[in-house]
CSV table of C-alpha atoms in Angstrom, one decimal:
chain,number,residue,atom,x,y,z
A,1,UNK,CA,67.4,77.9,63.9
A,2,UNK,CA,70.8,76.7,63.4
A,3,UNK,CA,72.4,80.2,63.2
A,4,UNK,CA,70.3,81.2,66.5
A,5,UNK,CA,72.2,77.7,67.8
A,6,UNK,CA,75.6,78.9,66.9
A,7,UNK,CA,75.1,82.3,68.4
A,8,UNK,CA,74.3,80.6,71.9
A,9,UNK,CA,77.0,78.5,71.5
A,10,UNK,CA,79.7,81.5,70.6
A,11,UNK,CA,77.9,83.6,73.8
A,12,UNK,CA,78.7,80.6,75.5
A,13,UNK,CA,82.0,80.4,74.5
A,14,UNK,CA,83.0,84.0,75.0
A,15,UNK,CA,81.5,83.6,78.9
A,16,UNK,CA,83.7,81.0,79.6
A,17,UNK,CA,86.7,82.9,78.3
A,18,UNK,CA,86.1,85.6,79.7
A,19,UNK,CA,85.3,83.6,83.3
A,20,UNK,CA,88.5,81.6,82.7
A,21,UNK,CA,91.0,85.1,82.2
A,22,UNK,CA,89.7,86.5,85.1
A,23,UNK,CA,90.2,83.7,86.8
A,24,UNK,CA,94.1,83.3,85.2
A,25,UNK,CA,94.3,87.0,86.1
A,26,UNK,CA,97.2,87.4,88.9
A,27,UNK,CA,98.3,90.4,91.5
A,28,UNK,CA,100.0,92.4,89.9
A,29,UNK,CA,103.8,92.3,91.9
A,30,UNK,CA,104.3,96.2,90.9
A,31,UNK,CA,101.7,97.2,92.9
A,32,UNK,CA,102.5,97.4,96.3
A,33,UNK,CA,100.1,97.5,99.2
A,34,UNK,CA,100.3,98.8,103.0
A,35,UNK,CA,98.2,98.2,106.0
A,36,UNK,CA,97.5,100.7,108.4
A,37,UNK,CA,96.1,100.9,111.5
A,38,UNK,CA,95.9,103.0,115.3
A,39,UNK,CA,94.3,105.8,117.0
A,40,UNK,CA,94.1,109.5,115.9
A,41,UNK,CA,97.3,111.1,114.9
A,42,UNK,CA,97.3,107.6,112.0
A,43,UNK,CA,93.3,108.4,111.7
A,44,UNK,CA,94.5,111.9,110.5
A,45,UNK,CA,93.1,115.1,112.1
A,46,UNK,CA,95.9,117.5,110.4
A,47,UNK,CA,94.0,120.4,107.5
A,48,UNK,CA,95.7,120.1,104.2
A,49,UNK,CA,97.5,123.2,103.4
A,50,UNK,CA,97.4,125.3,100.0
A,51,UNK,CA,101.0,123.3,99.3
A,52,UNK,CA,99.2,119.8,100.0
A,53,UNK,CA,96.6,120.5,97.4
A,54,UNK,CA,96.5,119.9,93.4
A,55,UNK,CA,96.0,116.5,91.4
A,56,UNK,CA,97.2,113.8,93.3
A,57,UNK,CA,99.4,111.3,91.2
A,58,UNK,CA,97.3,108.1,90.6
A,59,UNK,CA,99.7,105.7,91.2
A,60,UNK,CA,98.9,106.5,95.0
A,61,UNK,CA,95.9,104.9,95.9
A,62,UNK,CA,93.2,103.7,99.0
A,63,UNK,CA,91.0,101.1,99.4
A,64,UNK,CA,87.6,102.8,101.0
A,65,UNK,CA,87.3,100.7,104.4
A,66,UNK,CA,83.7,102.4,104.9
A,67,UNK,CA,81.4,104.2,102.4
A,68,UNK,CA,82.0,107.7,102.0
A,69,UNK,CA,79.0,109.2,99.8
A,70,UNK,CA,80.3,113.1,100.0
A,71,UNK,CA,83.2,111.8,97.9
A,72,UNK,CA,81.6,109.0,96.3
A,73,UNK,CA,83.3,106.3,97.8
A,74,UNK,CA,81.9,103.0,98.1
A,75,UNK,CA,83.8,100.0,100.9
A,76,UNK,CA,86.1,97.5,99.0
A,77,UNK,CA,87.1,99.9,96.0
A,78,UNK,CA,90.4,101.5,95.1
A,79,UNK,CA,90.3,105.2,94.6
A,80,UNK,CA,93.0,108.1,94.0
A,81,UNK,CA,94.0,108.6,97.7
A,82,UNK,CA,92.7,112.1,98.1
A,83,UNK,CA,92.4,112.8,101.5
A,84,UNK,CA,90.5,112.1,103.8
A,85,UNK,CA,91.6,108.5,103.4
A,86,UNK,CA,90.0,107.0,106.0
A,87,UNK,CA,86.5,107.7,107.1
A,88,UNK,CA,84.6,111.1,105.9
A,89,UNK,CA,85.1,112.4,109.1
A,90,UNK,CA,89.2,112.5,108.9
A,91,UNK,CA,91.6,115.2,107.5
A,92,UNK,CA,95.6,114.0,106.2
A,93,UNK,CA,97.8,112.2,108.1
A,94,UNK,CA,100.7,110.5,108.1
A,95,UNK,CA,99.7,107.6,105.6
A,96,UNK,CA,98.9,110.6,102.4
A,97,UNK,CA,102.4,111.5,102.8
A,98,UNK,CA,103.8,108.2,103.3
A,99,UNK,CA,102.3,107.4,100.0
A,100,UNK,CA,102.8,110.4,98.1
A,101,UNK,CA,106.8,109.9,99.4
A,102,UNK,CA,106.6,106.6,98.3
A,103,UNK,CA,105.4,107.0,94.2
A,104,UNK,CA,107.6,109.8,94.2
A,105,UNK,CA,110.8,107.7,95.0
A,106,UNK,CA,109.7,104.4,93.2
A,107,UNK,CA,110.1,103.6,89.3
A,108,UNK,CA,107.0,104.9,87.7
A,109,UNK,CA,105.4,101.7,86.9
A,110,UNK,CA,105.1,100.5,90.7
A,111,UNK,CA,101.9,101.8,92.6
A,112,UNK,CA,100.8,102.4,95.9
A,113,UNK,CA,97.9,101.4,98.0
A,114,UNK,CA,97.1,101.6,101.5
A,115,UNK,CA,94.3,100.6,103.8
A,116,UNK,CA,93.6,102.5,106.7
A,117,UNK,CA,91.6,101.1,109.5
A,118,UNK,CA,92.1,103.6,112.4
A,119,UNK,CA,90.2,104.6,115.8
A,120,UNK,CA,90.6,108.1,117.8
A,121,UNK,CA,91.6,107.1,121.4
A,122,UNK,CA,91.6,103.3,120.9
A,123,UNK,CA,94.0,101.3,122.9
A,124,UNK,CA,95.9,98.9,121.2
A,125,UNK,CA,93.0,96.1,121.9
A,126,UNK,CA,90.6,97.3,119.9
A,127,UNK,CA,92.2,95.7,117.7
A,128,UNK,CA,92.5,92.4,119.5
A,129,UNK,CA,91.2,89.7,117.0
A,130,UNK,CA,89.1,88.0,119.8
A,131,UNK,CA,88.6,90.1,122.8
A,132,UNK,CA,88.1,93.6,121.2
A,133,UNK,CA,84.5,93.5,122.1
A,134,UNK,CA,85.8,93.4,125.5
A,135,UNK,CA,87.6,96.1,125.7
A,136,UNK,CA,84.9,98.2,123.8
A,137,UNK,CA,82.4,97.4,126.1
A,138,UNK,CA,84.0,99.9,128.4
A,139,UNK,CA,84.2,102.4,126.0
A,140,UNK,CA,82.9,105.8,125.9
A,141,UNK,CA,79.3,106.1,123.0
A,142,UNK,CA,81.6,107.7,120.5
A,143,UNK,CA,83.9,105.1,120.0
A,144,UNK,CA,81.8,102.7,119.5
A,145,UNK,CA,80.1,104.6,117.0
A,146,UNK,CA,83.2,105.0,114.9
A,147,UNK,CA,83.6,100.9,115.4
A,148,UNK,CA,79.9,100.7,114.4
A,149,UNK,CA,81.2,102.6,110.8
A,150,UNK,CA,83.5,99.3,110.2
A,151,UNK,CA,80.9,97.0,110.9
A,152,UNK,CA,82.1,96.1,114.2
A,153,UNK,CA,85.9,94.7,114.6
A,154,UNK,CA,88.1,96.8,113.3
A,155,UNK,CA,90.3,94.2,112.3
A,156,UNK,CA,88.1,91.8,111.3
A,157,UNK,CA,87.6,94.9,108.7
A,158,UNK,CA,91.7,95.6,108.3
A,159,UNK,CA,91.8,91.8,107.2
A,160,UNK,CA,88.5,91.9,104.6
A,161,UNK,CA,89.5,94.8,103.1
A,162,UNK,CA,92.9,93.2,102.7
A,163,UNK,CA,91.7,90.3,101.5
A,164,UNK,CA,90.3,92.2,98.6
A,165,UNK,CA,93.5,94.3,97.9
A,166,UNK,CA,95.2,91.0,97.3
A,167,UNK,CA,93.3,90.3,94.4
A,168,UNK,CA,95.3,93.4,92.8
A,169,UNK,CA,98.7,93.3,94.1
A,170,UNK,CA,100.8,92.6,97.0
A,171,UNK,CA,101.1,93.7,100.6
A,172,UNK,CA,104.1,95.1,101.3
A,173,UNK,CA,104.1,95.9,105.1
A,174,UNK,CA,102.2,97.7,108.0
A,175,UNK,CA,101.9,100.8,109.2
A,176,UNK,CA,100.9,101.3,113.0
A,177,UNK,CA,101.3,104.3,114.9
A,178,UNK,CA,99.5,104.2,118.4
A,179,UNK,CA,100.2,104.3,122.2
A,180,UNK,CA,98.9,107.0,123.7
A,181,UNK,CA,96.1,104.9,125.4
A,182,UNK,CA,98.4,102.5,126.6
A,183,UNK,CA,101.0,104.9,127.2
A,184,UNK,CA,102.3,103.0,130.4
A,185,UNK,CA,101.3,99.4,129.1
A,186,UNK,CA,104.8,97.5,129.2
A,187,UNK,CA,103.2,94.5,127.9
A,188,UNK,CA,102.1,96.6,124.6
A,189,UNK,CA,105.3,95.7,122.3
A,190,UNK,CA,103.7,91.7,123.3
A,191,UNK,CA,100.1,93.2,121.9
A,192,UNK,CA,101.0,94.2,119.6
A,193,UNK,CA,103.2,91.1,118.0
A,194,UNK,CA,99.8,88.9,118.6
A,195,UNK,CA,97.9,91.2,116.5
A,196,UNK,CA,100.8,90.9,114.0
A,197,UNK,CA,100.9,87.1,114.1
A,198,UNK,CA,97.0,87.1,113.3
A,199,UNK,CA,97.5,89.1,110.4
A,200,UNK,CA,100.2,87.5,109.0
A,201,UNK,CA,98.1,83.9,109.4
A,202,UNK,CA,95.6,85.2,108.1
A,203,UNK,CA,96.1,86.6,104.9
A,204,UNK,CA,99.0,83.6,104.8
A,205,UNK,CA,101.7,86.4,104.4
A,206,UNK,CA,105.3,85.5,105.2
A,207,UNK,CA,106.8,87.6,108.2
A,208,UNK,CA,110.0,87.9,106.4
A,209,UNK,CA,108.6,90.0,103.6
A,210,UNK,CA,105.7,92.1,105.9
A,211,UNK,CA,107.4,94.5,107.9
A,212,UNK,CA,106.0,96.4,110.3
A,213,UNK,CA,106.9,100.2,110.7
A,214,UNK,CA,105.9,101.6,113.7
A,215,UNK,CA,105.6,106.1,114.8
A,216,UNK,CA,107.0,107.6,117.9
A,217,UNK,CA,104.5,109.4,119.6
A,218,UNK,CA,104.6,113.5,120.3
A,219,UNK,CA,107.8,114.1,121.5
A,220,UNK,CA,109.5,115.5,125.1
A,221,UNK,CA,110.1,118.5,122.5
A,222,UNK,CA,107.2,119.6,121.4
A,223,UNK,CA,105.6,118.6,125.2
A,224,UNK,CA,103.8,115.8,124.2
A,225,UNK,CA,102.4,114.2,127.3
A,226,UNK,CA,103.5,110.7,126.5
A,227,UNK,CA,106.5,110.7,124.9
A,228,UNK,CA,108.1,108.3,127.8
A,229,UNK,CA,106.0,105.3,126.0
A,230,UNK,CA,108.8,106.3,123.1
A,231,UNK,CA,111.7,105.8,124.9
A,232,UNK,CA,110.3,103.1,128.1
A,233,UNK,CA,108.0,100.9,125.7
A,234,UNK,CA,108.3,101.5,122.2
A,235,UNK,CA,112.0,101.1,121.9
A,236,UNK,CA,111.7,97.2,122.8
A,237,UNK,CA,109.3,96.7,120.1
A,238,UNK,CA,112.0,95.3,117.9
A,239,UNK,CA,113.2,93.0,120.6
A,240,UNK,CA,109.5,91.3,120.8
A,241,UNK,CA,108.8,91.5,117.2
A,242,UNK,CA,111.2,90.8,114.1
A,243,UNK,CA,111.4,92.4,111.2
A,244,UNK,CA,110.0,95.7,113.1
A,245,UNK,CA,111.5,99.4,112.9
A,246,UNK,CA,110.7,102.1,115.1
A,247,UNK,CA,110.3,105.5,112.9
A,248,UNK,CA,111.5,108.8,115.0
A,249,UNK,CA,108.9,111.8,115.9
A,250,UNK,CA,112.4,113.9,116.9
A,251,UNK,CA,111.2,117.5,114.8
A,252,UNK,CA,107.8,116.5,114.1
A,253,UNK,CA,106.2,119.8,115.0
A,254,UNK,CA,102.7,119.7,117.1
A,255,UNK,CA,99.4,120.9,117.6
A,256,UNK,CA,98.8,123.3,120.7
A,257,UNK,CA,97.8,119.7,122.6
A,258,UNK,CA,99.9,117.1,124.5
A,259,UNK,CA,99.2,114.4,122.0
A,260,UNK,CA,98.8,115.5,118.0
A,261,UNK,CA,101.0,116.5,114.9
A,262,UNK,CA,100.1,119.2,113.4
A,263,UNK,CA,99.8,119.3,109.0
A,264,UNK,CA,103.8,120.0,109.2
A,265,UNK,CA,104.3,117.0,111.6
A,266,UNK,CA,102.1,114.7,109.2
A,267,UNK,CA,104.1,115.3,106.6
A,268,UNK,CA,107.5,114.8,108.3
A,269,UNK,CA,106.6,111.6,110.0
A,270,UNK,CA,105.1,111.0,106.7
A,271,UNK,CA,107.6,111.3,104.8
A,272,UNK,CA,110.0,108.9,107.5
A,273,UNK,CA,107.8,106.4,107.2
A,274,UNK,CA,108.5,106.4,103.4
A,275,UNK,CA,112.5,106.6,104.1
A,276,UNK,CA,112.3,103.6,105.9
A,277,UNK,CA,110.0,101.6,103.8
A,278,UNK,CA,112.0,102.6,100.3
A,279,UNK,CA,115.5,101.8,102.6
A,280,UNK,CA,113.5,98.0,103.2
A,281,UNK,CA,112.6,97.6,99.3
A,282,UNK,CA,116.4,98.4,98.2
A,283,UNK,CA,115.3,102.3,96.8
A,284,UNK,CA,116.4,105.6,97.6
A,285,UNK,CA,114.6,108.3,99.2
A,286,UNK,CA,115.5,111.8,97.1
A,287,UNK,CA,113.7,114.7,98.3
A,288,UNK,CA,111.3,116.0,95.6
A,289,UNK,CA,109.4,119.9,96.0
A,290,UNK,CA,105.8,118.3,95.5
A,291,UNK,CA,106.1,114.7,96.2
A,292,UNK,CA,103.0,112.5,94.7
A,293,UNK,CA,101.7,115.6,93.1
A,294,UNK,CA,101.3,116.1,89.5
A,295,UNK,CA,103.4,118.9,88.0
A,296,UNK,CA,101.5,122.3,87.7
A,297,UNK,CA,100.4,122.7,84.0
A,298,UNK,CA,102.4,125.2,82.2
A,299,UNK,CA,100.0,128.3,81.4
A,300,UNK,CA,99.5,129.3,77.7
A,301,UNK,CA,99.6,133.1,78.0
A,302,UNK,CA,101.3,135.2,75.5
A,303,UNK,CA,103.4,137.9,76.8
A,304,UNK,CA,102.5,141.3,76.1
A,305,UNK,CA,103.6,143.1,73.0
A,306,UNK,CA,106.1,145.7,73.9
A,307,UNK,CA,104.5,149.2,73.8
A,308,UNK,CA,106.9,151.8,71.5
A,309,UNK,CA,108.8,153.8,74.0
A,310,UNK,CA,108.9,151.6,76.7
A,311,UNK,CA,111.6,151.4,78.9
């Protein structure tokens, strides 16, 4: 009986060690987390090419905001970011090559996760903290079945699933890149600073260290239908909200549309965002052949014996 007894008490013991070193477990500062949100060049509609393909370094990573049971995904948990890397219904964008920029350029014992928590042809108060139902409710039945995937407010969502992320490590800043449905809203640069405030209260994040990187839309260039927003409302962004950088869609080549980048544009503006981020963390951005992919294995083969009288 007594050596039944001192099992128990061990178990015991071991519980409340183990309880007490998860509990003294902290975020781990090396691993450096993103939030990103908007409508549907951010959501990603661009079809990885052959060259985007092959096993994805692990050090990027995304936190599923929805359940994706084709690729076994279940909400709240960290995966290899693999594209789609937002809901099963998305292709790449410009968040896979932000991060796979991003591991590429940073020492090799800092990782990279993002969250992405976008909407097709959302205006910028969808994500509205209090009045996004609002706006919703004037929405076409599509849209509101992509809201109905994250549960309803898509920044109630943004916020839970950060919440979660910063049990592991620490958020870093935030990726936006939307407009075209508020393509002549002058008060949008205001917007979006409230929606900024709210996250930074609520996940008691410092504004100092959170910046926010926001996309140019489609440019005159490639005839995107509203590129003025880049140059008439975007531009004052950084005037309204500190600690804000405006990233360039000059180059970014399109789709045959007035509004999207096509997979060579996603992985331009991409890549800028990553620039811009590294520049803000004190790194340098080197251009690498297959950034955030692993090397192709070196093949085995033997080569041929030479045959006698060969030339």
């Amino acid at each position: 009986m007594k050596i039944k007894l001192n099992y128990v008490l061990a178990f015991i013991l071991l519980f409340i060690s183990v309880g007490s070193f998860a509990q003294d477990q902290k975020p781990d500062p090396k691993f450096y987390i993103y939030l990103c949100f908007g409508q549907s060049n951010m959501e990603a509609g661009a079809r990885p090419d052959p060259q985007d393909r092959g096993d994805l370094d692990p050090r990027f990573q995304m936190l599923a905001a929805v359940d994706n049971p084709r690729m076994n995904r279940k909400m709240g948990n960290w995966y290899v970011a693999n594209p789609p890397i937002n809901r099963p219904e998305n292709n790449m964008g410009p968040v896979d090559w932000f991060g796979r920029n991003m591991v590429a350029n940073l020492p090799k014992d800092v990782r990279v996760g993002v969250i992405n928590v976008s909407v097709a042809g959302a205006g910028i108060e969808l994500w509205d903290k209090n009045d996004w139902e609002k706006y919703l409710n004037t929405r076409e039945q599509w849209m509101r079945n992509i809201v109905n995937q994250y549960g309803g407010s898509p920044y109630a969502r943004l916020v839970e699933m950060a919440k979660i992320a910063q049990k592991d490590g620490v958020i870093k800043g935030v990726l936006l890149h939307q407009g075209e449905s508020n393509s002549t809203d002058t008060n949008w640069p205001v917007k979006v600073k409230a929606i900024y405030d709210d996250l930074m209260k609520d996940l008691n994040l410092d504004p100092k260290d959170v910046p926010l990187l926001a996309g140019e839309l489609k440019s005159a260039e490639e005839h995107g239908v509203c590129s003025a927003f880049n140059t008439n409302i975007l531009v004052h962004l950084p005037e309204v909200l500190p600690n804000s950088y405006v990233i360039s869609s000059k180059g970014c080549k399109g789709t045959p549309d007035q509004f999207h980048f096509n997979t060579t544009g996603m992985r331009e503006l991409g890549k800028r965002y990553a620039v811009q981020m590294l520049k803000l963390e004190g790194y340098e951005f080197k251009e690498v052949e297959r950034p955030g992919l692993l090397p192709i294995p070196a093949t085995n083969s033997v080569a041929p014996a030479a045959v006698p009288g060969a030339r």
